Amino acid sequence: MSSTPHDPFYSSPFGPFYRRHTPYMVQPEYRIYEMNKRLQSRTEDSDNLWWDAFATEFFEDDATLTLSFCLEDGPKRYTIGRSLIPRYFSTVFEGGVTDLYYILKHSKESYHNSSITVDCDQCAMVTQHGKPMFTKVCTEGRLILEFTFDDLMRIKTWHFTIRQYRELVPRSILAMHAQDPQVLDQLSKNITRMGLTNFTLNYLRLCVILEPMQELMSRHKTYNLSPRDCLKTCLFQKWQRMVAPPAEPTRQPTTKRRKRKNSTSSTSNSSAGNNANSTGSKKKTPAANLSLSSQVPGLGAIPNCSLNPGRDGDLCHSTAVTPSGQFKEKH
């Protein structure tokens, strides 16, 4: 009997990847399941390119990851951007972790126009430590995820609030070292702080400095500028945004146009005033009070000379200068 596609033992000739996956819109938690599988496929030879591909597959380009917990010196809250997320997951394994996966129980989903929010109040981050000793750490808290509502369905925001954690040591290891007080004392000490290794905590503290420098790093990578030039250009652009907002330049042309309209109207009014003066009115503009001697030095001794035209349209009512330099009376 030949196998058919409906047979559970049917094997596709195109391989296992030929079958279509379950649509992501049905169960957003399926993406967490896929992320756990991808983390399990990590090897010791996984480099930065592997972690970048991992972050690209499950996180948006503008994604943020936030961790909130309370240490001995008070509450802590760290938020990192998309470029720092790959390094965060790699530091977990650099601290002695051999396995990492997330368990979501009784999560609530809410659908929006462009995103899907998953709120899980009973989330557990399970890490298996191989050194300094074989220990299983269960970190419990609340996980809030925001996915984009599209075919890729990648994570846009990740917020994990840690409430408590437990470090579990197998009984077989305790039985092996039951007669050794020093080993038992070492086994009784915690190897993590709120479920996070020292490698991860140090990296989160470093991210407080690295996060504001992302603009400088991206500018250096894009334009191949020196660090000093990148800092100068970034500071200059921020100063420009503070001093000259982008909305102000759009208002300047309108004011200039209004001034031009006012100037044309003022010239028409002045011409109308001149016509009124010629008909018998004695109104004078401010320009009529300016003497010609202030404009031409050679006419400083000529009396009764002004810019106000007389009845015949002459500049000077009583005298004028001939080309030979003599004064001539005008009637």
CSV table of C-alpha atoms in Angstrom, one decimal:
chain,number,residue,atom,x,y,z
A,1,MET,CA,0.0,0.0,0.0
A,2,SER,CA,1.5,3.3,-1.1
A,3,SER,CA,1.7,6.2,1.3
A,4,THR,CA,-0.4,9.3,0.6
A,5,PRO,CA,0.0,12.9,1.9
A,6,HIS,CA,-2.8,12.2,4.4
A,7,ASP,CA,-0.8,9.3,5.9
A,8,PRO,CA,0.9,10.3,9.1
A,9,PHE,CA,4.0,8.3,8.0
A,10,TYR,CA,4.1,10.1,4.6
A,11,SER,CA,7.5,11.6,3.8
A,12,SER,CA,7.6,14.5,1.3
A,13,PRO,CA,10.1,14.1,-1.6
A,14,PHE,CA,11.0,17.8,-1.2
A,15,GLY,CA,12.2,17.3,2.4
A,16,PRO,CA,10.7,18.4,5.7
A,17,PHE,CA,10.8,22.1,4.9
A,18,TYR,CA,8.3,21.7,2.1
A,19,ARG,CA,5.3,21.6,4.5
A,20,ARG,CA,3.8,25.0,5.3
A,21,HIS,CA,4.1,26.2,8.9
A,22,THR,CA,1.1,27.1,11.0
A,23,PRO,CA,0.1,30.8,10.4
A,24,TYR,CA,1.7,33.0,13.1
A,25,MET,CA,-1.6,35.0,13.5
A,26,VAL,CA,-3.2,31.9,15.1
A,27,GLN,CA,-0.9,31.5,18.0
A,28,PRO,CA,1.6,34.3,18.8
A,29,GLU,CA,3.3,32.0,21.4
A,30,TYR,CA,4.4,29.8,18.5
A,31,ARG,CA,7.1,32.4,17.8
A,32,ILE,CA,8.5,31.9,21.3
A,33,TYR,CA,8.5,28.2,20.6
A,34,GLU,CA,10.5,28.8,17.5
A,35,MET,CA,12.9,31.0,19.3
A,36,ASN,CA,13.5,28.3,21.9
A,37,LYS,CA,14.3,25.8,19.1
A,38,ARG,CA,16.7,28.3,17.5
A,39,LEU,CA,18.5,28.8,20.8
A,40,GLN,CA,18.8,25.0,21.2
A,41,SER,CA,20.5,24.8,17.8
A,42,ARG,CA,23.3,27.1,19.0
A,43,THR,CA,26.7,25.6,19.0
A,44,GLU,CA,30.0,26.6,20.6
A,45,ASP,CA,31.1,27.9,17.2
A,46,SER,CA,28.3,30.4,16.9
A,47,ASP,CA,29.8,33.8,16.1
A,48,ASN,CA,28.4,37.3,15.9
A,49,LEU,CA,26.9,36.6,12.5
A,50,TRP,CA,24.8,33.8,14.0
A,51,TRP,CA,23.5,36.0,16.7
A,52,ASP,CA,22.8,38.9,14.3
A,53,ALA,CA,20.7,36.5,12.2
A,54,PHE,CA,18.9,35.3,15.3
A,55,ALA,CA,18.0,38.8,16.3
A,56,THR,CA,16.9,39.7,12.7
A,57,GLU,CA,14.6,36.6,12.6
A,58,PHE,CA,12.8,37.4,15.9
A,59,PHE,CA,13.1,41.1,16.5
A,60,GLU,CA,12.1,44.2,14.5
A,61,ASP,CA,14.7,46.7,13.4
A,62,ASP,CA,13.5,49.2,16.0
A,63,ALA,CA,12.9,46.7,18.7
A,64,THR,CA,13.7,47.3,22.4
A,65,LEU,CA,14.4,44.8,25.2
A,66,THR,CA,13.7,45.8,28.8
A,67,LEU,CA,14.6,44.0,32.0
A,68,SER,CA,13.3,45.0,35.4
A,69,PHE,CA,14.4,43.4,38.7
A,70,CYS,CA,15.5,44.3,42.2
A,71,LEU,CA,19.0,43.8,43.6
A,72,GLU,CA,20.5,44.3,47.0
A,73,ASP,CA,21.1,48.0,46.3
A,74,GLY,CA,17.6,48.7,45.0
A,75,PRO,CA,15.4,48.3,41.9
A,76,LYS,CA,17.0,48.2,38.4
A,77,ARG,CA,15.6,48.8,35.0
A,78,TYR,CA,17.7,48.3,31.8
A,79,THR,CA,16.5,49.0,28.2
A,80,ILE,CA,18.6,48.2,25.2
A,81,GLY,CA,18.0,48.8,21.5
A,82,ARG,CA,18.0,46.4,18.5
A,83,SER,CA,21.7,46.6,17.9
A,84,LEU,CA,22.6,45.5,21.4
A,85,ILE,CA,20.0,42.6,21.6
A,86,PRO,CA,22.2,40.0,19.9
A,87,ARG,CA,25.1,40.6,22.4
A,88,TYR,CA,22.7,40.3,25.3
A,89,PHE,CA,21.7,36.7,24.4
A,90,SER,CA,25.2,35.7,23.7
A,91,THR,CA,26.4,37.0,27.2
A,92,VAL,CA,23.9,34.6,28.8
A,93,PHE,CA,25.7,31.6,27.3
A,94,GLU,CA,29.1,33.1,28.0
A,95,GLY,CA,28.3,33.1,31.7
A,96,GLY,CA,28.3,29.2,31.8
A,97,VAL,CA,24.8,28.6,30.5
A,98,THR,CA,24.4,25.6,28.2
A,99,ASP,CA,20.6,25.8,27.6
A,100,LEU,CA,18.1,28.6,27.6
A,101,TYR,CA,14.3,28.5,26.9
A,102,TYR,CA,11.1,30.4,28.0
A,103,ILE,CA,7.9,28.9,29.3
A,104,LEU,CA,4.7,30.9,29.0
A,105,LYS,CA,1.6,29.9,31.0
A,106,HIS,CA,-1.9,31.4,30.9
A,107,SER,CA,-0.9,34.2,28.6
A,108,LYS,CA,-3.4,36.7,27.4
A,109,GLU,CA,-3.5,38.1,23.9
A,110,SER,CA,-4.9,41.3,22.6
A,111,TYR,CA,-5.1,42.3,18.9
A,112,HIS,CA,-4.6,45.8,17.7
A,113,ASN,CA,-4.5,47.4,14.2
A,114,SER,CA,-0.8,46.8,13.6
A,115,SER,CA,0.4,44.8,16.6
A,116,ILE,CA,-0.4,41.9,18.9
A,117,THR,CA,0.3,42.1,22.6
A,118,VAL,CA,1.0,39.0,24.7
A,119,ASP,CA,0.8,39.4,28.4
A,120,CYS,CA,2.1,36.4,30.5
A,121,ASP,CA,2.0,36.9,34.2
A,122,GLN,CA,3.5,33.4,34.8
A,123,CYS,CA,6.6,33.4,32.6
A,124,ALA,CA,9.7,31.3,33.4
A,125,MET,CA,13.1,31.7,32.0
A,126,VAL,CA,14.9,28.4,32.5
A,127,THR,CA,18.7,28.3,32.2
A,128,GLN,CA,20.9,25.2,32.5
A,129,HIS,CA,24.3,25.9,33.9
A,130,GLY,CA,27.3,23.7,33.4
A,131,LYS,CA,29.8,25.7,35.3
A,132,PRO,CA,30.9,26.5,37.9
A,133,MET,CA,28.6,23.6,38.9
A,134,PHE,CA,25.6,21.8,37.3
A,135,THR,CA,22.6,23.9,38.3
A,136,LYS,CA,19.2,24.6,36.9
A,137,VAL,CA,17.9,28.1,37.4
A,138,CYS,CA,14.2,29.0,37.1
A,139,THR,CA,13.6,32.8,36.8
A,140,GLU,CA,10.0,33.7,37.2
A,141,GLY,CA,8.2,36.9,36.4
A,142,ARG,CA,5.9,38.8,34.0
A,143,LEU,CA,6.7,38.9,30.3
A,144,ILE,CA,4.9,41.4,28.0
A,145,LEU,CA,5.6,41.1,24.3
A,146,GLU,CA,4.4,43.2,21.4
A,147,PHE,CA,4.5,41.6,17.9
A,148,THR,CA,4.0,43.2,14.6
A,149,PHE,CA,0.8,42.1,12.9
A,150,ASP,CA,2.3,40.9,9.6
A,151,ASP,CA,3.7,37.8,8.0
A,152,LEU,CA,7.1,38.0,9.8
A,153,MET,CA,5.5,38.6,13.2
A,154,ARG,CA,8.6,39.8,14.9
A,155,ILE,CA,9.0,41.2,18.4
A,156,LYS,CA,8.8,45.0,18.7
A,157,THR,CA,9.0,45.3,22.5
A,158,TRP,CA,10.2,42.8,25.1
A,159,HIS,CA,9.6,43.6,28.8
A,160,PHE,CA,10.5,41.0,31.4
A,161,THR,CA,9.9,41.9,35.0
A,162,ILE,CA,11.6,39.4,37.3
A,163,ARG,CA,9.9,38.6,40.6
A,164,GLN,CA,11.8,35.6,42.0
A,165,TYR,CA,14.2,32.9,41.0
A,166,ARG,CA,15.2,29.4,42.2
A,167,GLU,CA,18.5,27.5,41.8
A,168,LEU,CA,18.0,23.8,41.7
A,169,VAL,CA,20.9,21.3,42.4
A,170,PRO,CA,20.4,17.6,41.7
A,171,ARG,CA,20.3,15.3,44.8
A,172,SER,CA,22.9,13.0,43.2
A,173,ILE,CA,25.5,15.8,43.3
A,174,LEU,CA,24.7,16.5,47.0
A,175,ALA,CA,25.0,12.8,47.8
A,176,MET,CA,28.4,12.5,46.1
A,177,HIS,CA,29.8,15.3,48.2
A,178,ALA,CA,27.9,14.7,51.5
A,179,GLN,CA,31.2,14.1,53.3
A,180,ASP,CA,33.0,17.1,52.0
A,181,PRO,CA,32.0,20.3,53.9
A,182,GLN,CA,33.8,22.6,51.6
A,183,VAL,CA,32.0,21.4,48.5
A,184,LEU,CA,28.7,21.5,50.3
A,185,ASP,CA,29.4,25.1,51.3
A,186,GLN,CA,30.2,26.0,47.7
A,187,LEU,CA,27.0,24.3,46.5
A,188,SER,CA,24.9,26.3,49.0
A,189,LYS,CA,26.1,29.6,47.4
A,190,ASN,CA,24.1,31.2,44.6
A,191,ILE,CA,25.7,31.4,41.2
A,192,THR,CA,23.3,34.1,39.8
A,193,ARG,CA,21.7,37.3,41.0
A,194,MET,CA,18.0,37.3,40.3
A,195,GLY,CA,18.6,34.6,37.8
A,196,LEU,CA,21.1,36.6,35.8
A,197,THR,CA,24.8,35.8,35.5
A,198,ASN,CA,27.5,38.3,36.3
A,199,PHE,CA,28.4,38.4,32.5
A,200,THR,CA,24.8,39.6,31.7
A,201,LEU,CA,24.7,42.1,34.6
A,202,ASN,CA,28.0,43.6,33.6
A,203,TYR,CA,26.8,43.9,30.0
A,204,LEU,CA,23.6,45.6,31.0
A,205,ARG,CA,25.6,48.1,33.0
A,206,LEU,CA,27.8,48.7,30.0
A,207,CYS,CA,24.7,49.2,27.8
A,208,VAL,CA,23.9,52.3,29.9
A,209,ILE,CA,27.0,53.8,28.3
A,210,LEU,CA,26.7,52.1,24.9
A,211,GLU,CA,23.1,53.0,24.2
A,212,PRO,CA,23.6,56.8,23.8
A,213,MET,CA,26.7,56.1,21.6
A,214,GLN,CA,24.8,54.2,19.0
A,215,GLU,CA,24.3,57.3,16.9
A,216,LEU,CA,28.1,57.9,16.9
A,217,MET,CA,28.8,54.3,16.0
A,218,SER,CA,26.3,54.3,13.1
A,219,ARG,CA,27.7,57.6,11.8
A,220,HIS,CA,31.2,56.3,12.0
A,221,LYS,CA,30.2,53.1,10.1
A,222,THR,CA,28.2,55.0,7.4
A,223,TYR,CA,30.5,57.9,6.7
A,224,ASN,CA,33.9,56.5,7.8
A,225,LEU,CA,34.5,59.6,10.0
A,226,SER,CA,36.9,59.8,13.0
A,227,PRO,CA,35.3,59.6,16.4
A,228,ARG,CA,36.0,63.3,17.1
A,229,ASP,CA,34.3,64.3,13.8
A,230,CYS,CA,31.3,62.1,14.5
A,231,LEU,CA,30.9,63.7,17.9
A,232,LYS,CA,31.2,67.2,16.4
A,233,THR,CA,28.6,66.5,13.7
A,234,CYS,CA,26.2,64.9,16.1
A,235,LEU,CA,26.5,67.8,18.6
A,236,PHE,CA,26.1,70.4,15.8
A,237,GLN,CA,23.0,68.7,14.5
A,238,LYS,CA,21.4,68.5,18.0
A,239,TRP,CA,22.3,72.2,18.5
A,240,GLN,CA,20.6,73.1,15.2
A,241,ARG,CA,17.5,71.2,16.2
A,242,MET,CA,17.4,73.0,19.6
A,243,VAL,CA,18.1,76.5,18.2
A,244,ALA,CA,16.3,76.4,14.9
A,245,PRO,CA,13.3,74.1,14.9
A,246,PRO,CA,12.3,72.8,11.4
A,247,ALA,CA,9.0,74.7,11.5
A,248,GLU,CA,10.5,78.2,11.6
A,249,PRO,CA,12.1,78.3,8.1
A,250,THR,CA,8.7,77.6,6.5
A,251,ARG,CA,7.3,80.8,8.1
A,252,GLN,CA,10.0,83.1,6.8
A,253,PRO,CA,9.0,83.2,3.1
A,254,THR,CA,5.4,84.0,4.1
A,255,THR,CA,6.5,87.1,6.1
A,256,LYS,CA,8.7,88.2,3.2
A,257,ARG,CA,5.9,88.0,0.8
A,258,ARG,CA,3.7,90.0,3.1
A,259,LYS,CA,6.4,92.7,3.4
A,260,ARG,CA,6.6,92.8,-0.4
A,261,LYS,CA,2.9,93.4,-0.6
A,262,ASN,CA,3.0,96.1,2.0
A,263,SER,CA,5.9,97.8,0.1
A,264,THR,CA,3.9,97.9,-3.1
A,265,SER,CA,0.9,99.3,-1.3
A,266,SER,CA,3.0,101.9,0.4
A,267,THR,CA,4.5,103.0,-3.0
A,268,SER,CA,1.0,103.4,-4.4
A,269,ASN,CA,0.0,105.4,-1.3
A,270,SER,CA,3.0,107.7,-1.7
A,271,SER,CA,2.3,108.2,-5.4
A,272,ALA,CA,-1.3,109.0,-4.5
A,273,GLY,CA,0.0,111.5,-1.9
A,274,ASN,CA,2.2,113.2,-4.4
A,275,ASN,CA,-0.8,113.6,-6.7
A,276,ALA,CA,-2.7,115.1,-3.8
A,277,ASN,CA,0.1,117.6,-3.2
A,278,SER,CA,0.1,118.7,-6.8
A,279,THR,CA,-3.6,119.4,-6.6
A,280,GLY,CA,-3.2,121.7,-3.6
A,281,SER,CA,-2.6,119.7,-0.4
A,282,LYS,CA,0.6,120.5,1.6
A,283,LYS,CA,1.3,117.0,3.0
A,284,LYS,CA,5.0,116.0,3.0
A,285,THR,CA,6.6,112.6,3.3
A,286,PRO,CA,9.7,112.0,5.5
A,287,ALA,CA,11.8,111.8,2.4
A,288,ALA,CA,10.9,115.4,1.5
A,289,ASN,CA,12.7,116.8,4.6
A,290,LEU,CA,16.0,115.4,3.4
A,291,SER,CA,18.3,118.1,1.9
A,292,LEU,CA,20.1,117.6,-1.3
A,293,SER,CA,23.3,118.9,0.3
A,294,SER,CA,23.5,115.7,2.3
A,295,GLN,CA,23.4,113.7,-0.9
A,296,VAL,CA,25.7,115.7,-3.1
A,297,PRO,CA,28.7,117.5,-1.5
A,298,GLY,CA,29.0,120.1,-4.2
A,299,LEU,CA,25.6,121.6,-3.4
A,300,GLY,CA,26.3,122.4,0.2
A,301,ALA,CA,26.2,126.2,-0.2
A,302,ILE,CA,23.0,126.3,-2.4
A,303,PRO,CA,20.1,127.7,-0.4
A,304,ASN,CA,16.4,126.6,-0.6
A,305,CYS,CA,17.3,123.3,-2.3
A,306,SER,CA,15.3,120.2,-1.3
A,307,LEU,CA,13.9,117.0,-2.8
A,308,ASN,CA,10.4,118.4,-2.8
A,309,PRO,CA,9.6,119.5,-6.4
A,310,GLY,CA,8.1,122.9,-6.9
A,311,ARG,CA,5.1,123.8,-8.9
A,312,ASP,CA,7.0,123.4,-12.2
A,313,GLY,CA,8.6,120.1,-11.1
A,314,ASP,CA,12.1,121.6,-10.4
A,315,LEU,CA,14.2,120.4,-7.5
A,316,CYS,CA,15.3,124.0,-6.5
A,317,HIS,CA,12.8,126.8,-6.2
A,318,SER,CA,15.2,129.8,-6.4
A,319,THR,CA,18.6,128.8,-7.9
A,320,ALA,CA,20.2,126.2,-10.1
A,321,VAL,CA,23.7,125.4,-11.2
A,322,THR,CA,24.8,125.7,-14.9
A,323,PRO,CA,27.4,123.4,-16.4
A,324,SER,CA,30.0,126.2,-16.2
A,325,GLY,CA,29.6,126.4,-12.4
A,326,GLN,CA,27.7,129.7,-12.3
A,327,PHE,CA,24.4,130.3,-10.3
A,328,LYS,CA,21.4,131.2,-12.3
A,329,GLU,CA,18.1,132.4,-11.0
A,330,LYS,CA,15.0,130.5,-12.1
A,331,HIS,CA,11.6,132.2,-12.2
